[in-house]
Amino acid sequence: MRAVAVNEFGGDPKVVDLAKPTPGRGELLVEIAAAAVNPFDWKVADGMLGGSMEHTFPLVLGSDFAGTVVDLGADTTRFSVGDRVFGSVLRAPVGAVGAYAEFLTVPSEGLVASAADLDPARAAALPTAAGTALGLLEAGGVLAGQTVLLVGAAGGVGTFVTQLAAARDVRVLAVTRGVGAAGMGALGAAETYDAADGIVVDKVRSDHPDGVDALVDLVSGAADFAAYARLIRDGGVALSTQFVADPDELGRRGIEAINHNQKSTARLYDRLADELRARRITVPIEARLPLSDAPSAIARSRLGGARGKTVILP
């Protein structure tokens, strides 16, 4: 089968020919219909997990997928051949299985859910991005009627945070780079701030002198995050996916600091599918690319500035 892999940490991703995997006990063999591109993928290829998990090379990239079950290992009862599924895969040795491929194996009791009536490209885009978005809102205890300042609102995770928050009657102040009010407003943002020329703390403070209830920051380093956090009302919450929230500094103001590390479950994926079916979220897909273009898609992801999701179609 064809797959996209690296031969060493930091190596250039290439399309390679590998043996088609065989499902082991309790596993599904899935023929991939779509795989989502996430920054996590190239970070793994660069060795982010090198000190914590065993790896193997060539290291097949990609974690989020959607496809059809084409074979079952022994003692597999949760799904049947022909079922359409979506989910994510990451297990030791890292790289033995990946979503940027024509087939993969995944534990039937693992991070996999039914995609029976979902478009595969949209289903593949859900696990990491939408799962993180829902996890952030729930970790922060964000409630209807509150105001959230969302930094990095136009990216893969940010577009889902915007939609999920708006569907829960949360007022979203979206901070983007180059994406205007029309685009973010269509996703549910109440106001949009363009940070193309730098952080927009003064503008937000002018518009909201009483501050905001929560900060969800998907992109900022420590200095910019601290500046945005000064907009939070005492007693609010500040969440970072870049692990730059300082609990000591924020705690002195009674602000909860959360460096969010997403822990996903199959049940969470079922909930995301329900959100999509109920049209409380849509999946903004920026590009649909063949497997041969996956290396260039990874290069673009490294540069940042994504608008919605990029999906690989083997």
C-alpha positions as YAML, in Angstrom:
chain: A
units: angstrom
residues:
- id: 1
  name: MET
  ca: [0.00, 0.00, 0.00]
- id: 2
  name: ARG
  ca: [1.01, 3.64, -0.36]
- id: 3
  name: ALA
  ca: [1.72, 5.72, 2.74]
- id: 4
  name: VAL
  ca: [3.47, 8.95, 3.72]
- id: 5
  name: ALA
  ca: [6.38, 8.45, 6.09]
- id: 6
  name: VAL
  ca: [9.72, 9.79, 7.33]
- id: 7
  name: ASN
  ca: [12.86, 7.68, 7.73]
- id: 8
  name: GLU
  ca: [14.22, 9.65, 10.69]
- id: 9
  name: PHE
  ca: [13.14, 12.37, 13.09]
- id: 10
  name: GLY
  ca: [13.05, 15.63, 11.19]
- id: 11
  name: GLY
  ca: [13.25, 13.85, 7.83]
- id: 12
  name: ASP
  ca: [11.36, 14.88, 4.72]
- id: 13
  name: PRO
  ca: [7.97, 13.15, 4.37]
- id: 14
  name: LYS
  ca: [7.77, 10.96, 1.28]
- id: 15
  name: VAL
  ca: [5.23, 8.67, -0.35]
- id: 16
  name: VAL
  ca: [6.45, 5.08, 0.14]
- id: 17
  name: ASP
  ca: [5.23, 1.55, -0.57]
- id: 18
  name: LEU
  ca: [4.62, -0.58, 2.52]
- id: 19
  name: ALA
  ca: [3.00, -3.92, 3.25]
- id: 20
  name: LYS
  ca: [-0.73, -3.79, 3.82]
- id: 21
  name: PRO
  ca: [-1.34, -4.30, 7.56]
- id: 22
  name: THR
  ca: [-3.16, -7.30, 9.01]
- id: 23
  name: PRO
  ca: [-5.58, -6.82, 11.92]
- id: 24
  name: GLY
  ca: [-4.56, -8.47, 15.17]
- id: 25
  name: ARG
  ca: [-6.80, -9.68, 17.96]
- id: 26
  name: GLY
  ca: [-9.45, -7.07, 18.73]
- id: 27
  name: GLU
  ca: [-8.45, -4.87, 15.79]
- id: 28
  name: LEU
  ca: [-10.17, -3.45, 12.73]
- id: 29
  name: LEU
  ca: [-8.58, -3.12, 9.31]
- id: 30
  name: VAL
  ca: [-9.85, 0.16, 7.86]
- id: 31
  name: GLU
  ca: [-9.56, 1.25, 4.25]
- id: 32
  name: ILE
  ca: [-8.90, 4.97, 4.54]
- id: 33
  name: ALA
  ca: [-11.24, 7.37, 2.75]
- id: 34
  name: ALA
  ca: [-9.85, 10.56, 4.30]
- id: 35
  name: ALA
  ca: [-7.17, 11.68, 6.76]
- id: 36
  name: ALA
  ca: [-6.94, 15.09, 8.41]
- id: 37
  name: VAL
  ca: [-3.76, 17.15, 8.59]
- id: 38
  name: ASN
  ca: [-2.91, 18.39, 12.11]
- id: 39
  name: PRO
  ca: [0.20, 20.15, 13.46]
- id: 40
  name: PHE
  ca: [0.49, 17.21, 15.86]
- id: 41
  name: ASP
  ca: [1.42, 15.00, 12.88]
- id: 42
  name: TRP
  ca: [4.61, 16.84, 11.91]
- id: 43
  name: LYS
  ca: [5.51, 17.41, 15.56]
- id: 44
  name: VAL
  ca: [5.49, 13.62, 16.02]
- id: 45
  name: ALA
  ca: [7.63, 13.30, 12.88]
- id: 46
  name: ASP
  ca: [10.09, 15.75, 14.41]
- id: 47
  name: GLY
  ca: [10.42, 13.59, 17.54]
- id: 48
  name: MET
  ca: [8.03, 15.25, 20.00]
- id: 49
  name: LEU
  ca: [7.29, 11.85, 21.59]
- id: 50
  name: GLY
  ca: [10.79, 10.47, 21.15]
- id: 51
  name: GLY
  ca: [11.53, 10.41, 24.86]
- id: 52
  name: SER
  ca: [8.21, 8.95, 25.96]
- id: 53
  name: MET
  ca: [7.17, 6.30, 23.42]
- id: 54
  name: GLU
  ca: [8.86, 3.67, 21.30]
- id: 55
  name: HIS
  ca: [9.07, 4.56, 17.58]
- id: 56
  name: THR
  ca: [9.67, 2.63, 14.38]
- id: 57
  name: PHE
  ca: [10.88, 3.74, 10.96]
- id: 58
  name: PRO
  ca: [9.72, 4.35, 8.37]
- id: 59
  name: LEU
  ca: [7.35, 6.33, 10.58]
- id: 60
  name: VAL
  ca: [3.93, 6.62, 8.94]
- id: 61
  name: LEU
  ca: [2.35, 10.01, 9.62]
- id: 62
  name: GLY
  ca: [-1.19, 10.98, 10.55]
- id: 63
  name: SER
  ca: [-3.58, 10.22, 13.37]
- id: 64
  name: ASP
  ca: [-7.11, 11.29, 12.36]
- id: 65
  name: PHE
  ca: [-8.97, 9.21, 9.77]
- id: 66
  name: ALA
  ca: [-12.29, 8.09, 8.34]
- id: 67
  name: GLY
  ca: [-12.93, 4.98, 6.27]
- id: 68
  name: THR
  ca: [-14.59, 1.59, 5.95]
- id: 69
  name: VAL
  ca: [-13.94, -1.57, 7.95]
- id: 70
  name: VAL
  ca: [-12.72, -4.22, 5.50]
- id: 71
  name: ASP
  ca: [-11.47, -6.95, 7.86]
- id: 72
  name: LEU
  ca: [-11.63, -7.95, 11.52]
- id: 73
  name: GLY
  ca: [-9.17, -9.52, 13.89]
- id: 74
  name: ALA
  ca: [-10.19, -12.30, 16.25]
- id: 75
  name: ASP
  ca: [-12.55, -11.42, 19.10]
- id: 76
  name: THR
  ca: [-13.74, -8.21, 17.47]
- id: 77
  name: THR
  ca: [-17.44, -7.55, 18.07]
- id: 78
  name: ARG
  ca: [-17.97, -3.78, 18.23]
- id: 79
  name: PHE
  ca: [-17.95, -3.22, 14.45]
- id: 80
  name: SER
  ca: [-18.58, -5.30, 11.33]
- id: 81
  name: VAL
  ca: [-17.06, -5.45, 7.87]
- id: 82
  name: GLY
  ca: [-18.61, -2.68, 5.79]
- id: 83
  name: ASP
  ca: [-19.14, -0.28, 8.70]
- id: 84
  name: ARG
  ca: [-18.03, 3.29, 8.11]
- id: 85
  name: VAL
  ca: [-15.98, 4.64, 11.01]
- id: 86
  name: PHE
  ca: [-13.81, 7.58, 12.04]
- id: 87
  name: GLY
  ca: [-11.31, 8.12, 14.81]
- id: 88
  name: SER
  ca: [-7.66, 8.53, 15.62]
- id: 89
  name: VAL
  ca: [-4.73, 6.23, 16.10]
- id: 90
  name: LEU
  ca: [-1.55, 6.66, 18.13]
- id: 91
  name: ARG
  ca: [0.11, 3.74, 19.86]
- id: 92
  name: ALA
  ca: [3.54, 2.26, 20.38]
- id: 93
  name: PRO
  ca: [5.57, 1.76, 18.40]
- id: 94
  name: VAL
  ca: [4.71, 5.17, 16.97]
- id: 95
  name: GLY
  ca: [4.84, 5.13, 13.19]
- id: 96
  name: ALA
  ca: [3.90, 1.49, 12.68]
- id: 97
  name: VAL
  ca: [0.37, 2.69, 11.92]
- id: 98
  name: GLY
  ca: [-0.67, 6.06, 10.51]
- id: 99
  name: ALA
  ca: [-3.60, 7.77, 8.82]
- id: 100
  name: TYR
  ca: [-1.66, 9.04, 5.79]
- id: 101
  name: ALA
  ca: [-2.01, 5.67, 4.14]
- id: 102
  name: GLU
  ca: [-4.42, 3.51, 2.17]
- id: 103
  name: PHE
  ca: [-5.09, 1.18, 5.14]
- id: 104
  name: LEU
  ca: [-4.57, 1.14, 8.89]
- id: 105
  name: THR
  ca: [-5.38, -1.06, 11.85]
- id: 106
  name: VAL
  ca: [-7.00, 0.30, 15.00]
- id: 107
  name: PRO
  ca: [-8.26, -1.37, 18.20]
- id: 108
  name: SER
  ca: [-12.03, -1.77, 17.94]
- id: 109
  name: GLU
  ca: [-12.34, -0.59, 21.57]
- id: 110
  name: GLY
  ca: [-10.01, 2.34, 20.95]
- id: 111
  name: LEU
  ca: [-10.57, 5.86, 19.67]
- id: 112
  name: VAL
  ca: [-13.03, 4.96, 16.92]
- id: 113
  name: ALA
  ca: [-16.71, 5.79, 16.40]
- id: 114
  name: SER
  ca: [-19.44, 5.23, 13.83]
- id: 115
  name: ALA
  ca: [-19.49, 7.48, 10.77]
- id: 116
  name: ALA
  ca: [-22.43, 5.72, 9.16]
- id: 117
  name: ASP
  ca: [-24.08, 8.82, 7.71]
- id: 118
  name: LEU
  ca: [-21.16, 11.28, 7.68]
- id: 119
  name: ASP
  ca: [-19.08, 12.61, 4.81]
- id: 120
  name: PRO
  ca: [-15.67, 10.94, 5.29]
- id: 121
  name: ALA
  ca: [-13.68, 14.16, 4.78]
- id: 122
  name: ARG
  ca: [-15.69, 15.96, 7.44]
- id: 123
  name: ALA
  ca: [-15.62, 13.00, 9.81]
- id: 124
  name: ALA
  ca: [-11.83, 12.73, 9.51]
- id: 125
  name: ALA
  ca: [-11.50, 16.39, 10.47]
- id: 126
  name: LEU
  ca: [-13.31, 15.93, 13.79]
- id: 127
  name: PRO
  ca: [-11.13, 13.95, 16.25]
- id: 128
  name: THR
  ca: [-8.19, 16.20, 17.11]
- id: 129
  name: ALA
  ca: [-9.52, 19.63, 16.16]
- id: 130
  name: ALA
  ca: [-13.16, 19.40, 17.21]
- id: 131
  name: GLY
  ca: [-12.31, 17.12, 20.13]
- id: 132
  name: THR
  ca: [-9.82, 19.66, 21.47]
- id: 133
  name: ALA
  ca: [-12.36, 22.45, 20.98]
- id: 134
  name: LEU
  ca: [-15.04, 20.68, 22.98]
- id: 135
  name: GLY
  ca: [-12.49, 19.67, 25.60]
- id: 136
  name: LEU
  ca: [-11.35, 23.28, 26.04]
- id: 137
  name: LEU
  ca: [-14.85, 24.61, 26.58]
- id: 138
  name: GLU
  ca: [-15.66, 21.89, 29.09]
- id: 139
  name: ALA
  ca: [-12.33, 22.20, 30.92]
- id: 140
  name: GLY
  ca: [-12.90, 25.94, 31.28]
- id: 141
  name: GLY
  ca: [-16.47, 25.51, 32.46]
- id: 142
  name: VAL
  ca: [-17.59, 28.11, 29.93]
- id: 143
  name: LEU
  ca: [-21.31, 28.86, 30.35]
- id: 144
  name: ALA
  ca: [-24.10, 30.43, 28.35]
- id: 145
  name: GLY
  ca: [-24.11, 34.21, 28.62]
- id: 146
  name: GLN
  ca: [-20.35, 34.47, 29.19]
- id: 147
  name: THR
  ca: [-17.83, 36.19, 26.92]
- id: 148
  name: VAL
  ca: [-14.79, 34.32, 25.61]
- id: 149
  name: LEU
  ca: [-11.77, 35.89, 23.96]
- id: 150
  name: LEU
  ca: [-10.57, 33.32, 21.43]
- id: 151
  name: VAL
  ca: [-7.06, 33.83, 20.04]
- id: 152
  name: GLY
  ca: [-6.31, 31.79, 16.91]
- id: 153
  name: ALA
  ca: [-9.98, 31.60, 16.03]
- id: 154
  name: ALA
  ca: [-9.60, 30.93, 12.30]
- id: 155
  name: GLY
  ca: [-7.51, 27.74, 12.53]
- id: 156
  name: GLY
  ca: [-8.62, 24.13, 12.69]
- id: 157
  name: VAL
  ca: [-9.35, 24.10, 16.44]
- id: 158
  name: GLY
  ca: [-10.47, 27.71, 16.56]
- id: 159
  name: THR
  ca: [-13.23, 27.33, 14.01]
- id: 160
  name: PHE
  ca: [-14.71, 24.53, 16.10]
- id: 161
  name: VAL
  ca: [-14.37, 26.46, 19.39]
- id: 162
  name: THR
  ca: [-16.22, 29.35, 17.75]
- id: 163
  name: GLN
  ca: [-19.08, 27.17, 16.56]
- id: 164
  name: LEU
  ca: [-19.43, 25.07, 19.71]
- id: 165
  name: ALA
  ca: [-19.32, 28.13, 21.96]
- id: 166
  name: ALA
  ca: [-21.85, 30.07, 19.87]
- id: 167
  name: ALA
  ca: [-24.18, 27.06, 19.85]
- id: 168
  name: ARG
  ca: [-24.08, 27.22, 23.66]
- id: 169
  name: ASP
  ca: [-24.99, 30.94, 23.70]
- id: 170
  name: VAL
  ca: [-21.45, 32.02, 24.57]
- id: 171
  name: ARG
  ca: [-20.33, 35.37, 23.13]
- id: 172
  name: VAL
  ca: [-17.14, 34.81, 21.12]
- id: 173
  name: LEU
  ca: [-14.60, 37.58, 20.51]
- id: 174
  name: ALA
  ca: [-12.51, 36.07, 17.71]
- id: 175
  name: VAL
  ca: [-8.89, 37.12, 17.22]
- id: 176
  name: THR
  ca: [-7.58, 36.15, 13.78]
- id: 177
  name: ARG
  ca: [-4.91, 37.11, 11.29]
- id: 178
  name: GLY
  ca: [-6.49, 38.30, 8.06]
- id: 179
  name: VAL
  ca: [-9.88, 36.61, 8.44]
- id: 180
  name: GLY
  ca: [-12.61, 39.21, 8.68]
- id: 181
  name: ALA
  ca: [-15.87, 39.58, 10.53]
- id: 182
  name: ALA
  ca: [-17.92, 38.07, 7.72]
- id: 183
  name: GLY
  ca: [-16.05, 34.77, 7.75]
- id: 184
  name: MET
  ca: [-15.93, 34.43, 11.52]
- id: 185
  name: GLY
  ca: [-19.46, 35.76, 11.93]
- id: 186
  name: ALA
  ca: [-20.71, 32.95, 9.71]
- id: 187
  name: LEU
  ca: [-19.28, 30.54, 12.29]
- id: 188
  name: GLY
  ca: [-20.96, 32.37, 15.16]
- id: 189
  name: ALA
  ca: [-18.41, 34.93, 16.37]
- id: 190
  name: ALA
  ca: [-19.98, 38.06, 17.83]
- id: 191
  name: GLU
  ca: [-16.93, 40.25, 17.11]
- id: 192
  name: THR
  ca: [-13.71, 39.76, 15.16]
- id: 193
  name: TYR
  ca: [-10.31, 41.40, 15.69]
- id: 194
  name: ASP
  ca: [-7.53, 41.24, 13.12]
- id: 195
  name: ALA
  ca: [-4.13, 40.71, 14.77]
- id: 196
  name: ALA
  ca: [-2.19, 40.82, 11.48]
- id: 197
  name: ASP
  ca: [-0.22, 43.82, 12.80]
- id: 198
  name: GLY
  ca: [0.23, 42.53, 16.35]
- id: 199
  name: ILE
  ca: [-1.82, 41.61, 19.40]
- id: 200
  name: VAL
  ca: [-5.06, 43.54, 19.86]
- id: 201
  name: VAL
  ca: [-5.22, 43.92, 23.64]
- id: 202
  name: ASP
  ca: [-5.86, 47.68, 23.60]
- id: 203
  name: LYS
  ca: [-8.68, 47.40, 21.07]
- id: 204
  name: VAL
  ca: [-10.43, 44.63, 23.01]
- id: 205
  name: ARG
  ca: [-10.01, 46.55, 26.27]
- id: 206
  name: SER
  ca: [-11.51, 49.66, 24.67]
- id: 207
  name: ASP
  ca: [-14.54, 47.70, 23.43]
- id: 208
  name: HIS
  ca: [-14.91, 45.66, 26.63]
- id: 209
  name: PRO
  ca: [-13.73, 47.78, 29.56]
- id: 210
  name: ASP
  ca: [-15.26, 45.34, 32.05]
- id: 211
  name: GLY
  ca: [-13.14, 42.51, 30.63]
- id: 212
  name: VAL
  ca: [-14.00, 38.99, 29.50]
- id: 213
  name: ASP
  ca: [-14.94, 35.86, 31.40]
- id: 214
  name: ALA
  ca: [-12.49, 33.51, 29.71]
- id: 215
  name: LEU
  ca: [-9.47, 33.44, 27.42]
- id: 216
  name: VAL
  ca: [-8.92, 30.51, 25.08]
- id: 217
  name: ASP
  ca: [-5.55, 31.00, 23.37]
- id: 218
  name: LEU
  ca: [-4.47, 28.48, 20.76]
- id: 219
  name: VAL
  ca: [-1.38, 30.20, 19.38]
- id: 220
  name: SER
  ca: [0.34, 32.71, 21.68]
- id: 221
  name: GLY
  ca: [3.70, 32.45, 23.37]
- id: 222
  name: ALA
  ca: [4.13, 33.40, 27.02]
- id: 223
  name: ALA
  ca: [4.39, 37.17, 26.62]
- id: 224
  name: ASP
  ca: [1.37, 37.61, 24.34]
- id: 225
  name: PHE
  ca: [-0.68, 35.16, 26.40]
- id: 226
  name: ALA
  ca: [0.07, 37.13, 29.57]
- id: 227
  name: ALA
  ca: [-1.01, 40.35, 27.83]
- id: 228
  name: TYR
  ca: [-4.31, 38.85, 26.70]
- id: 229
  name: ALA
  ca: [-4.85, 37.33, 30.15]
- id: 230
  name: ARG
  ca: [-4.88, 40.82, 31.67]
- id: 231
  name: LEU
  ca: [-8.25, 41.28, 29.95]
- id: 232
  name: ILE
  ca: [-9.87, 38.54, 32.06]
- id: 233
  name: ARG
  ca: [-12.12, 39.57, 34.90]
- id: 234
  name: ASP
  ca: [-11.02, 38.47, 38.36]
- id: 235
  name: GLY
  ca: [-12.35, 34.99, 38.95]
- id: 236
  name: GLY
  ca: [-12.27, 34.03, 35.29]
- id: 237
  name: VAL
  ca: [-10.33, 31.33, 33.48]
- id: 238
  name: ALA
  ca: [-7.39, 31.31, 31.05]
- id: 239
  name: LEU
  ca: [-6.70, 28.31, 28.81]
- id: 240
  name: SER
  ca: [-3.62, 27.73, 26.66]
- id: 241
  name: THR
  ca: [-2.85, 24.90, 24.25]
- id: 242
  name: GLN
  ca: [0.77, 26.11, 24.11]
- id: 243
  name: PHE
  ca: [1.34, 25.42, 27.84]
- id: 244
  name: VAL
  ca: [2.20, 29.03, 28.71]
- id: 245
  name: ALA
  ca: [-0.52, 29.73, 31.31]
- id: 246
  name: ASP
  ca: [1.23, 30.69, 34.58]
- id: 247
  name: PRO
  ca: [-0.87, 29.40, 37.49]
- id: 248
  name: ASP
  ca: [1.04, 31.46, 40.08]
- id: 249
  name: GLU
  ca: [0.70, 34.79, 38.31]
- id: 250
  name: LEU
  ca: [-2.92, 34.25, 37.34]
- id: 251
  name: GLY
  ca: [-3.82, 32.70, 40.66]
- id: 252
  name: ARG
  ca: [-3.00, 35.96, 42.45]
- id: 253
  name: ARG
  ca: [-6.01, 37.45, 40.64]
- id: 254
  name: GLY
  ca: [-8.20, 34.46, 41.35]
- id: 255
  name: ILE
  ca: [-7.99, 33.38, 37.70]
- id: 256
  name: GLU
  ca: [-7.81, 29.67, 36.97]
- id: 257
  name: ALA
  ca: [-4.91, 28.79, 34.65]
- id: 258
  name: ILE
  ca: [-5.31, 25.71, 32.49]
- id: 259
  name: ASN
  ca: [-2.63, 24.33, 30.18]
- id: 260
  name: HIS
  ca: [-4.90, 22.07, 28.21]
- id: 261
  name: ASN
  ca: [-3.79, 18.55, 27.32]
- id: 262
  name: GLN
  ca: [-6.64, 16.88, 25.45]
- id: 263
  name: LYS
  ca: [-7.69, 13.39, 26.59]
- id: 264
  name: SER
  ca: [-10.05, 11.92, 24.01]
- id: 265
  name: THR
  ca: [-12.42, 8.95, 24.20]
- id: 266
  name: ALA
  ca: [-14.63, 7.10, 21.75]
- id: 267
  name: ARG
  ca: [-17.62, 8.58, 23.59]
- id: 268
  name: LEU
  ca: [-16.30, 12.07, 22.87]
- id: 269
  name: TYR
  ca: [-16.13, 11.19, 19.17]
- id: 270
  name: ASP
  ca: [-19.73, 9.96, 19.30]
- id: 271
  name: ARG
  ca: [-20.69, 13.35, 20.74]
- id: 272
  name: LEU
  ca: [-18.82, 15.19, 17.98]
- id: 273
  name: ALA
  ca: [-20.64, 13.15, 15.36]
- id: 274
  name: ASP
  ca: [-23.93, 14.11, 17.01]
- id: 275
  name: GLU
  ca: [-22.93, 17.80, 16.91]
- id: 276
  name: LEU
  ca: [-22.23, 17.46, 13.18]
- id: 277
  name: ARG
  ca: [-25.47, 15.60, 12.48]
- id: 278
  name: ALA
  ca: [-27.45, 18.23, 14.41]
- id: 279
  name: ARG
  ca: [-25.71, 20.95, 12.36]
- id: 280
  name: ARG
  ca: [-24.44, 22.69, 15.47]
- id: 281
  name: ILE
  ca: [-21.05, 22.52, 13.79]
- id: 282
  name: THR
  ca: [-19.89, 22.48, 10.22]
- id: 283
  name: VAL
  ca: [-16.43, 21.47, 9.05]
- id: 284
  name: PRO
  ca: [-14.66, 24.27, 7.17]
- id: 285
  name: ILE
  ca: [-12.41, 22.35, 4.76]
- id: 286
  name: GLU
  ca: [-9.69, 24.50, 3.24]
- id: 287
  name: ALA
  ca: [-8.30, 21.86, 0.88]
- id: 288
  name: ARG
  ca: [-8.85, 18.26, -0.21]
- id: 289
  name: LEU
  ca: [-5.61, 16.79, -1.53]
- id: 290
  name: PRO
  ca: [-4.44, 13.44, -2.90]
- id: 291
  name: LEU
  ca: [-1.99, 11.35, -0.89]
- id: 292
  name: SER
  ca: [0.81, 12.41, -3.24]
- id: 293
  name: ASP
  ca: [0.36, 16.00, -2.06]
- id: 294
  name: ALA
  ca: [0.54, 15.16, 1.65]
- id: 295
  name: PRO
  ca: [4.23, 16.19, 1.98]
- id: 296
  name: SER
  ca: [3.43, 19.68, 0.67]
- id: 297
  name: ALA
  ca: [0.39, 19.88, 2.97]
- id: 298
  name: ILE
  ca: [2.63, 19.09, 5.94]
- id: 299
  name: ALA
  ca: [5.03, 21.84, 4.84]
- id: 300
  name: ARG
  ca: [2.17, 24.35, 4.74]
- id: 301
  name: SER
  ca: [0.99, 23.25, 8.17]
- id: 302
  name: ARG
  ca: [4.46, 23.97, 9.55]
- id: 303
  name: LEU
  ca: [4.15, 27.56, 8.36]
- id: 304
  name: GLY
  ca: [0.97, 28.08, 10.39]
- id: 305
  name: GLY
  ca: [-1.90, 30.35, 9.46]
- id: 306
  name: ALA
  ca: [-4.27, 27.53, 8.53]
- id: 307
  name: ARG
  ca: [-7.83, 28.45, 7.59]
- id: 308
  name: GLY
  ca: [-10.03, 25.49, 8.45]
- id: 309
  name: LYS
  ca: [-8.93, 21.92, 7.75]
- id: 310
  name: THR
  ca: [-6.81, 20.23, 5.13]
- id: 311
  name: VAL
  ca: [-7.86, 16.67, 4.31]
- id: 312
  name: ILE
  ca: [-5.86, 13.96, 2.51]
- id: 313
  name: LEU
  ca: [-7.84, 11.65, 0.23]
- id: 314
  name: PRO
  ca: [-5.83, 8.44, -0.51]
...
